[in-house]
Amino acid sequence: MKSVKQTPAYKNRLKALEYERTGGIASKKKGIKQVDKKVEEELSNEVELQIHGVEKPSVWRLFGVQFILWPYSVGKALTWKICWFWRYRVKKLPYTWEDACYLTWISLQIPANAWKNMDESRKEDLVRRHLWEKSNMERYTSGTRKEPKRRR
């Protein structure tokens, strides 16, 4: 992480966040600008959250370990598929909150991190729209495409 903090991209992102936070007000003085340490640390923490792929590799990500755990993973996936089929196709039960969230997340095709970091009210709104149904998803995507046009 220390090496990432020294890159120009990281420093530029910090400056952009600071500029955004101050409402676009930049000092006209040239030279080194004294930034409050607390604000700088806060911005740095926010940028660190946005950086992906910098963490140390874990033991569970090693190829050999994954190969050994492969039968367990396949068995777990098959069990999940069979339970899903039984619960929602055979018994025709309504979706639980977790399963509705999963279906919404998959149908929106967004990364898992983005879904986890999304605020609960937004998630609730998306799940209530039943976006896993094709007609609802088409209506939602057409609505989101028209939204930027309305703002102009």
PDB file of C-alpha atoms in Angstrom:
ATOM      1  CA  MET A   1       0.000   0.000   0.000  1.00  0.00           C
ATOM      2  CA  LYS A   2       2.910   2.326   0.676  1.00  0.00           C
ATOM      3  CA  SER A   3       4.114   1.991  -2.908  1.00  0.00           C
ATOM      4  CA  VAL A   4       0.623   2.780  -4.206  1.00  0.00           C
ATOM      5  CA  LYS A   5       0.471   5.979  -2.121  1.00  0.00           C
ATOM      6  CA  GLN A   6       3.587   7.257  -3.890  1.00  0.00           C
ATOM      7  CA  THR A   7       2.197   6.898  -7.412  1.00  0.00           C
ATOM      8  CA  PRO A   8       1.004   9.966  -9.319  1.00  0.00           C
ATOM      9  CA  ALA A   9      -2.405   8.353  -9.940  1.00  0.00           C
ATOM     10  CA  TYR A  10      -3.011   8.044  -6.193  1.00  0.00           C
ATOM     11  CA  LYS A  11      -1.931  11.639  -5.561  1.00  0.00           C
ATOM     12  CA  ASN A  12      -4.127  12.889  -8.407  1.00  0.00           C
ATOM     13  CA  ARG A  13      -7.113  11.012  -7.009  1.00  0.00           C
ATOM     14  CA  LEU A  14      -6.483  12.595  -3.591  1.00  0.00           C
ATOM     15  CA  LYS A  15      -6.381  16.047  -5.195  1.00  0.00           C
ATOM     16  CA  ALA A  16      -9.583  15.325  -7.129  1.00  0.00           C
ATOM     17  CA  LEU A  17     -11.382  14.203  -3.970  1.00  0.00           C
ATOM     18  CA  GLU A  18     -10.186  17.291  -2.114  1.00  0.00           C
ATOM     19  CA  TYR A  19     -11.332  19.508  -4.979  1.00  0.00           C
ATOM     20  CA  GLU A  20     -14.701  17.750  -4.988  1.00  0.00           C
ATOM     21  CA  ARG A  21     -15.089  18.108  -1.222  1.00  0.00           C
ATOM     22  CA  THR A  22     -14.311  21.820  -1.236  1.00  0.00           C
ATOM     23  CA  GLY A  23     -16.996  22.354  -3.856  1.00  0.00           C
ATOM     24  CA  GLY A  24     -14.610  23.132  -6.689  1.00  0.00           C
ATOM     25  CA  ILE A  25     -12.891  25.972  -4.858  1.00  0.00           C
ATOM     26  CA  ALA A  26      -9.189  25.890  -5.495  1.00  0.00           C
ATOM     27  CA  SER A  27      -6.668  28.298  -4.085  1.00  0.00           C
ATOM     28  CA  LYS A  28      -5.094  30.568  -6.645  1.00  0.00           C
ATOM     29  CA  LYS A  29      -1.774  30.588  -4.836  1.00  0.00           C
ATOM     30  CA  LYS A  30       0.931  28.663  -6.541  1.00  0.00           C
ATOM     31  CA  GLY A  31       3.232  26.491  -4.535  1.00  0.00           C
ATOM     32  CA  ILE A  32       2.823  23.916  -1.809  1.00  0.00           C
ATOM     33  CA  LYS A  33      -0.573  24.047  -0.173  1.00  0.00           C
ATOM     34  CA  GLN A  34      -0.758  23.127   3.494  1.00  0.00           C
ATOM     35  CA  VAL A  35      -3.520  20.550   3.860  1.00  0.00           C
ATOM     36  CA  ASP A  36      -4.956  19.744   7.239  1.00  0.00           C
ATOM     37  CA  LYS A  37      -3.571  16.361   8.326  1.00  0.00           C
ATOM     38  CA  LYS A  38      -6.978  15.149   9.445  1.00  0.00           C
ATOM     39  CA  VAL A  39      -8.587  15.974   6.093  1.00  0.00           C
ATOM     40  CA  GLU A  40      -5.692  14.393   4.221  1.00  0.00           C
ATOM     41  CA  GLU A  41      -5.967  11.214   6.286  1.00  0.00           C
ATOM     42  CA  GLU A  42      -9.732  11.077   5.730  1.00  0.00           C
ATOM     43  CA  LEU A  43      -9.309  11.456   1.965  1.00  0.00           C
ATOM     44  CA  SER A  44      -6.526   8.884   1.970  1.00  0.00           C
ATOM     45  CA  ASN A  45      -8.764   6.363   3.741  1.00  0.00           C
ATOM     46  CA  GLU A  46     -11.529   6.983   1.214  1.00  0.00           C
ATOM     47  CA  VAL A  47      -9.164   6.454  -1.726  1.00  0.00           C
ATOM     48  CA  GLU A  48      -7.783   3.285  -0.111  1.00  0.00           C
ATOM     49  CA  LEU A  49     -11.306   1.852  -0.061  1.00  0.00           C
ATOM     50  CA  GLN A  50     -11.562   2.435  -3.802  1.00  0.00           C
ATOM     51  CA  ILE A  51      -8.288   0.676  -4.651  1.00  0.00           C
ATOM     52  CA  HIS A  52      -8.794  -2.954  -5.611  1.00  0.00           C
ATOM     53  CA  GLY A  53      -6.308  -5.734  -6.218  1.00  0.00           C
ATOM     54  CA  VAL A  54      -3.550  -4.353  -4.009  1.00  0.00           C
ATOM     55  CA  GLU A  55      -3.981  -6.698  -1.060  1.00  0.00           C
ATOM     56  CA  LYS A  56      -1.675  -9.597  -0.292  1.00  0.00           C
ATOM     57  CA  PRO A  57      -2.689 -12.927  -1.830  1.00  0.00           C
ATOM     58  CA  SER A  58      -4.325 -15.264   0.651  1.00  0.00           C
ATOM     59  CA  VAL A  59      -3.613 -18.970   1.046  1.00  0.00           C
ATOM     60  CA  TRP A  60      -7.112 -19.793  -0.239  1.00  0.00           C
ATOM     61  CA  ARG A  61      -6.344 -18.134  -3.598  1.00  0.00           C
ATOM     62  CA  LEU A  62      -3.379 -20.414  -4.345  1.00  0.00           C
ATOM     63  CA  PHE A  63      -3.954 -22.791  -7.244  1.00  0.00           C
ATOM     64  CA  GLY A  64      -2.937 -25.920  -5.316  1.00  0.00           C
ATOM     65  CA  VAL A  65      -5.313 -25.185  -2.461  1.00  0.00           C
ATOM     66  CA  GLN A  66      -8.140 -24.438  -4.871  1.00  0.00           C
ATOM     67  CA  PHE A  67      -7.464 -27.712  -6.698  1.00  0.00           C
ATOM     68  CA  ILE A  68      -7.656 -29.668  -3.438  1.00  0.00           C
ATOM     69  CA  LEU A  69     -10.880 -27.876  -2.449  1.00  0.00           C
ATOM     70  CA  TRP A  70     -12.430 -28.330  -5.913  1.00  0.00           C
ATOM     71  CA  PRO A  71     -14.599 -31.403  -5.041  1.00  0.00           C
ATOM     72  CA  TYR A  72     -15.980 -29.598  -1.989  1.00  0.00           C
ATOM     73  CA  SER A  73     -16.748 -26.482  -4.068  1.00  0.00           C
ATOM     74  CA  VAL A  74     -18.513 -28.513  -6.763  1.00  0.00           C
ATOM     75  CA  GLY A  75     -20.547 -30.401  -4.150  1.00  0.00           C
ATOM     76  CA  LYS A  76     -21.530 -27.172  -2.446  1.00  0.00           C
ATOM     77  CA  ALA A  77     -22.577 -25.591  -5.767  1.00  0.00           C
ATOM     78  CA  LEU A  78     -24.631 -28.651  -6.752  1.00  0.00           C
ATOM     79  CA  THR A  79     -26.344 -28.718  -3.364  1.00  0.00           C
ATOM     80  CA  TRP A  80     -27.181 -25.031  -3.716  1.00  0.00           C
ATOM     81  CA  LYS A  81     -28.594 -25.547  -7.240  1.00  0.00           C
ATOM     82  CA  ILE A  82     -30.713 -28.518  -6.152  1.00  0.00           C
ATOM     83  CA  CYS A  83     -32.075 -26.640  -3.120  1.00  0.00           C
ATOM     84  CA  TRP A  84     -32.851 -23.623  -5.316  1.00  0.00           C
ATOM     85  CA  PHE A  85     -34.653 -25.802  -7.871  1.00  0.00           C
ATOM     86  CA  TRP A  86     -36.626 -27.603  -5.177  1.00  0.00           C
ATOM     87  CA  ARG A  87     -37.591 -24.458  -3.274  1.00  0.00           C
ATOM     88  CA  TYR A  88     -38.507 -22.138  -6.145  1.00  0.00           C
ATOM     89  CA  ARG A  89     -39.440 -24.401  -9.064  1.00  0.00           C
ATOM     90  CA  VAL A  90     -41.062 -27.407  -7.421  1.00  0.00           C
ATOM     91  CA  LYS A  91     -42.576 -25.869  -4.271  1.00  0.00           C
ATOM     92  CA  LYS A  92     -42.992 -22.423  -5.916  1.00  0.00           C
ATOM     93  CA  LEU A  93     -42.225 -20.563  -2.687  1.00  0.00           C
ATOM     94  CA  PRO A  94     -41.709 -16.775  -2.743  1.00  0.00           C
ATOM     95  CA  TYR A  95     -38.088 -15.623  -2.802  1.00  0.00           C
ATOM     96  CA  THR A  96     -36.419 -14.856   0.511  1.00  0.00           C
ATOM     97  CA  TRP A  97     -34.795 -11.433   0.957  1.00  0.00           C
ATOM     98  CA  GLU A  98     -31.276 -12.855   0.429  1.00  0.00           C
ATOM     99  CA  ASP A  99     -32.296 -14.743  -2.702  1.00  0.00           C
ATOM    100  CA  ALA A 100     -34.130 -11.717  -4.110  1.00  0.00           C
ATOM    101  CA  CYS A 101     -30.996  -9.639  -3.459  1.00  0.00           C
ATOM    102  CA  TYR A 102     -28.891 -12.263  -5.230  1.00  0.00           C
ATOM    103  CA  LEU A 103     -31.202 -12.319  -8.257  1.00  0.00           C
ATOM    104  CA  THR A 104     -31.232  -8.515  -8.430  1.00  0.00           C
ATOM    105  CA  TRP A 105     -27.449  -8.320  -8.129  1.00  0.00           C
ATOM    106  CA  ILE A 106     -26.998 -10.891 -10.910  1.00  0.00           C
ATOM    107  CA  SER A 107     -29.538  -9.267 -13.225  1.00  0.00           C
ATOM    108  CA  LEU A 108     -27.951  -5.818 -12.794  1.00  0.00           C
ATOM    109  CA  GLN A 109     -24.532  -7.312 -13.620  1.00  0.00           C
ATOM    110  CA  ILE A 110     -22.667  -5.185 -11.112  1.00  0.00           C
ATOM    111  CA  PRO A 111     -19.558  -6.249  -9.164  1.00  0.00           C
ATOM    112  CA  ALA A 112     -20.040  -7.839  -5.746  1.00  0.00           C
ATOM    113  CA  ASN A 113     -18.180  -4.963  -4.047  1.00  0.00           C
ATOM    114  CA  ALA A 114     -20.509  -2.401  -5.598  1.00  0.00           C
ATOM    115  CA  TRP A 115     -23.548  -4.350  -4.402  1.00  0.00           C
ATOM    116  CA  LYS A 116     -22.150  -4.762  -0.876  1.00  0.00           C
ATOM    117  CA  ASN A 117     -21.284  -1.063  -0.605  1.00  0.00           C
ATOM    118  CA  MET A 118     -24.674   0.093  -1.890  1.00  0.00           C
ATOM    119  CA  ASP A 119     -26.893   1.694   0.762  1.00  0.00           C
ATOM    120  CA  GLU A 120     -29.765  -0.402   2.087  1.00  0.00           C
ATOM    121  CA  SER A 121     -32.540   1.903   0.883  1.00  0.00           C
ATOM    122  CA  ARG A 122     -31.251   1.693  -2.695  1.00  0.00           C
ATOM    123  CA  LYS A 123     -30.993  -2.112  -2.462  1.00  0.00           C
ATOM    124  CA  GLU A 124     -34.514  -2.306  -1.083  1.00  0.00           C
ATOM    125  CA  ASP A 125     -35.841  -0.178  -3.934  1.00  0.00           C
ATOM    126  CA  LEU A 126     -34.121  -2.328  -6.559  1.00  0.00           C
ATOM    127  CA  VAL A 127     -35.311  -5.597  -4.992  1.00  0.00           C
ATOM    128  CA  ARG A 128     -38.905  -4.332  -4.763  1.00  0.00           C
ATOM    129  CA  ARG A 129     -38.859  -3.678  -8.500  1.00  0.00           C
ATOM    130  CA  HIS A 130     -38.301  -7.426  -9.183  1.00  0.00           C
ATOM    131  CA  LEU A 131     -35.517  -6.703 -11.669  1.00  0.00           C
ATOM    132  CA  TRP A 132     -34.825 -10.416 -12.197  1.00  0.00           C
ATOM    133  CA  GLU A 133     -38.000 -10.529 -14.305  1.00  0.00           C
ATOM    134  CA  LYS A 134     -37.178  -9.563 -17.874  1.00  0.00           C
ATOM    135  CA  SER A 135     -40.022  -7.068 -18.393  1.00  0.00           C
ATOM    136  CA  ASN A 136     -39.204  -5.207 -15.171  1.00  0.00           C
ATOM    137  CA  MET A 137     -35.512  -5.101 -16.045  1.00  0.00           C
ATOM    138  CA  GLU A 138     -36.253  -3.683 -19.506  1.00  0.00           C
ATOM    139  CA  ARG A 139     -38.510  -1.032 -17.972  1.00  0.00           C
ATOM    140  CA  TYR A 140     -35.807  -0.138 -15.434  1.00  0.00           C
ATOM    141  CA  THR A 141     -33.010   0.104 -18.025  1.00  0.00           C
ATOM    142  CA  SER A 142     -35.129   2.238 -20.351  1.00  0.00           C
ATOM    143  CA  GLY A 143     -35.960   4.503 -17.401  1.00  0.00           C
ATOM    144  CA  THR A 144     -32.317   4.902 -16.440  1.00  0.00           C
ATOM    145  CA  ARG A 145     -31.396   5.727 -20.033  1.00  0.00           C
ATOM    146  CA  LYS A 146     -34.063   8.442 -20.199  1.00  0.00           C
ATOM    147  CA  GLU A 147     -33.074   9.929 -16.836  1.00  0.00           C
ATOM    148  CA  PRO A 148     -29.876  11.709 -18.008  1.00  0.00           C
ATOM    149  CA  LYS A 149     -31.811  13.162 -20.969  1.00  0.00           C
ATOM    150  CA  ARG A 150     -34.343  14.711 -18.555  1.00  0.00           C
ATOM    151  CA  ARG A 151     -31.580  16.464 -16.613  1.00  0.00           C
ATOM    152  CA  ARG A 152     -30.344  18.370 -19.675  1.00  0.00           C
TER     153      ARG A 152
END
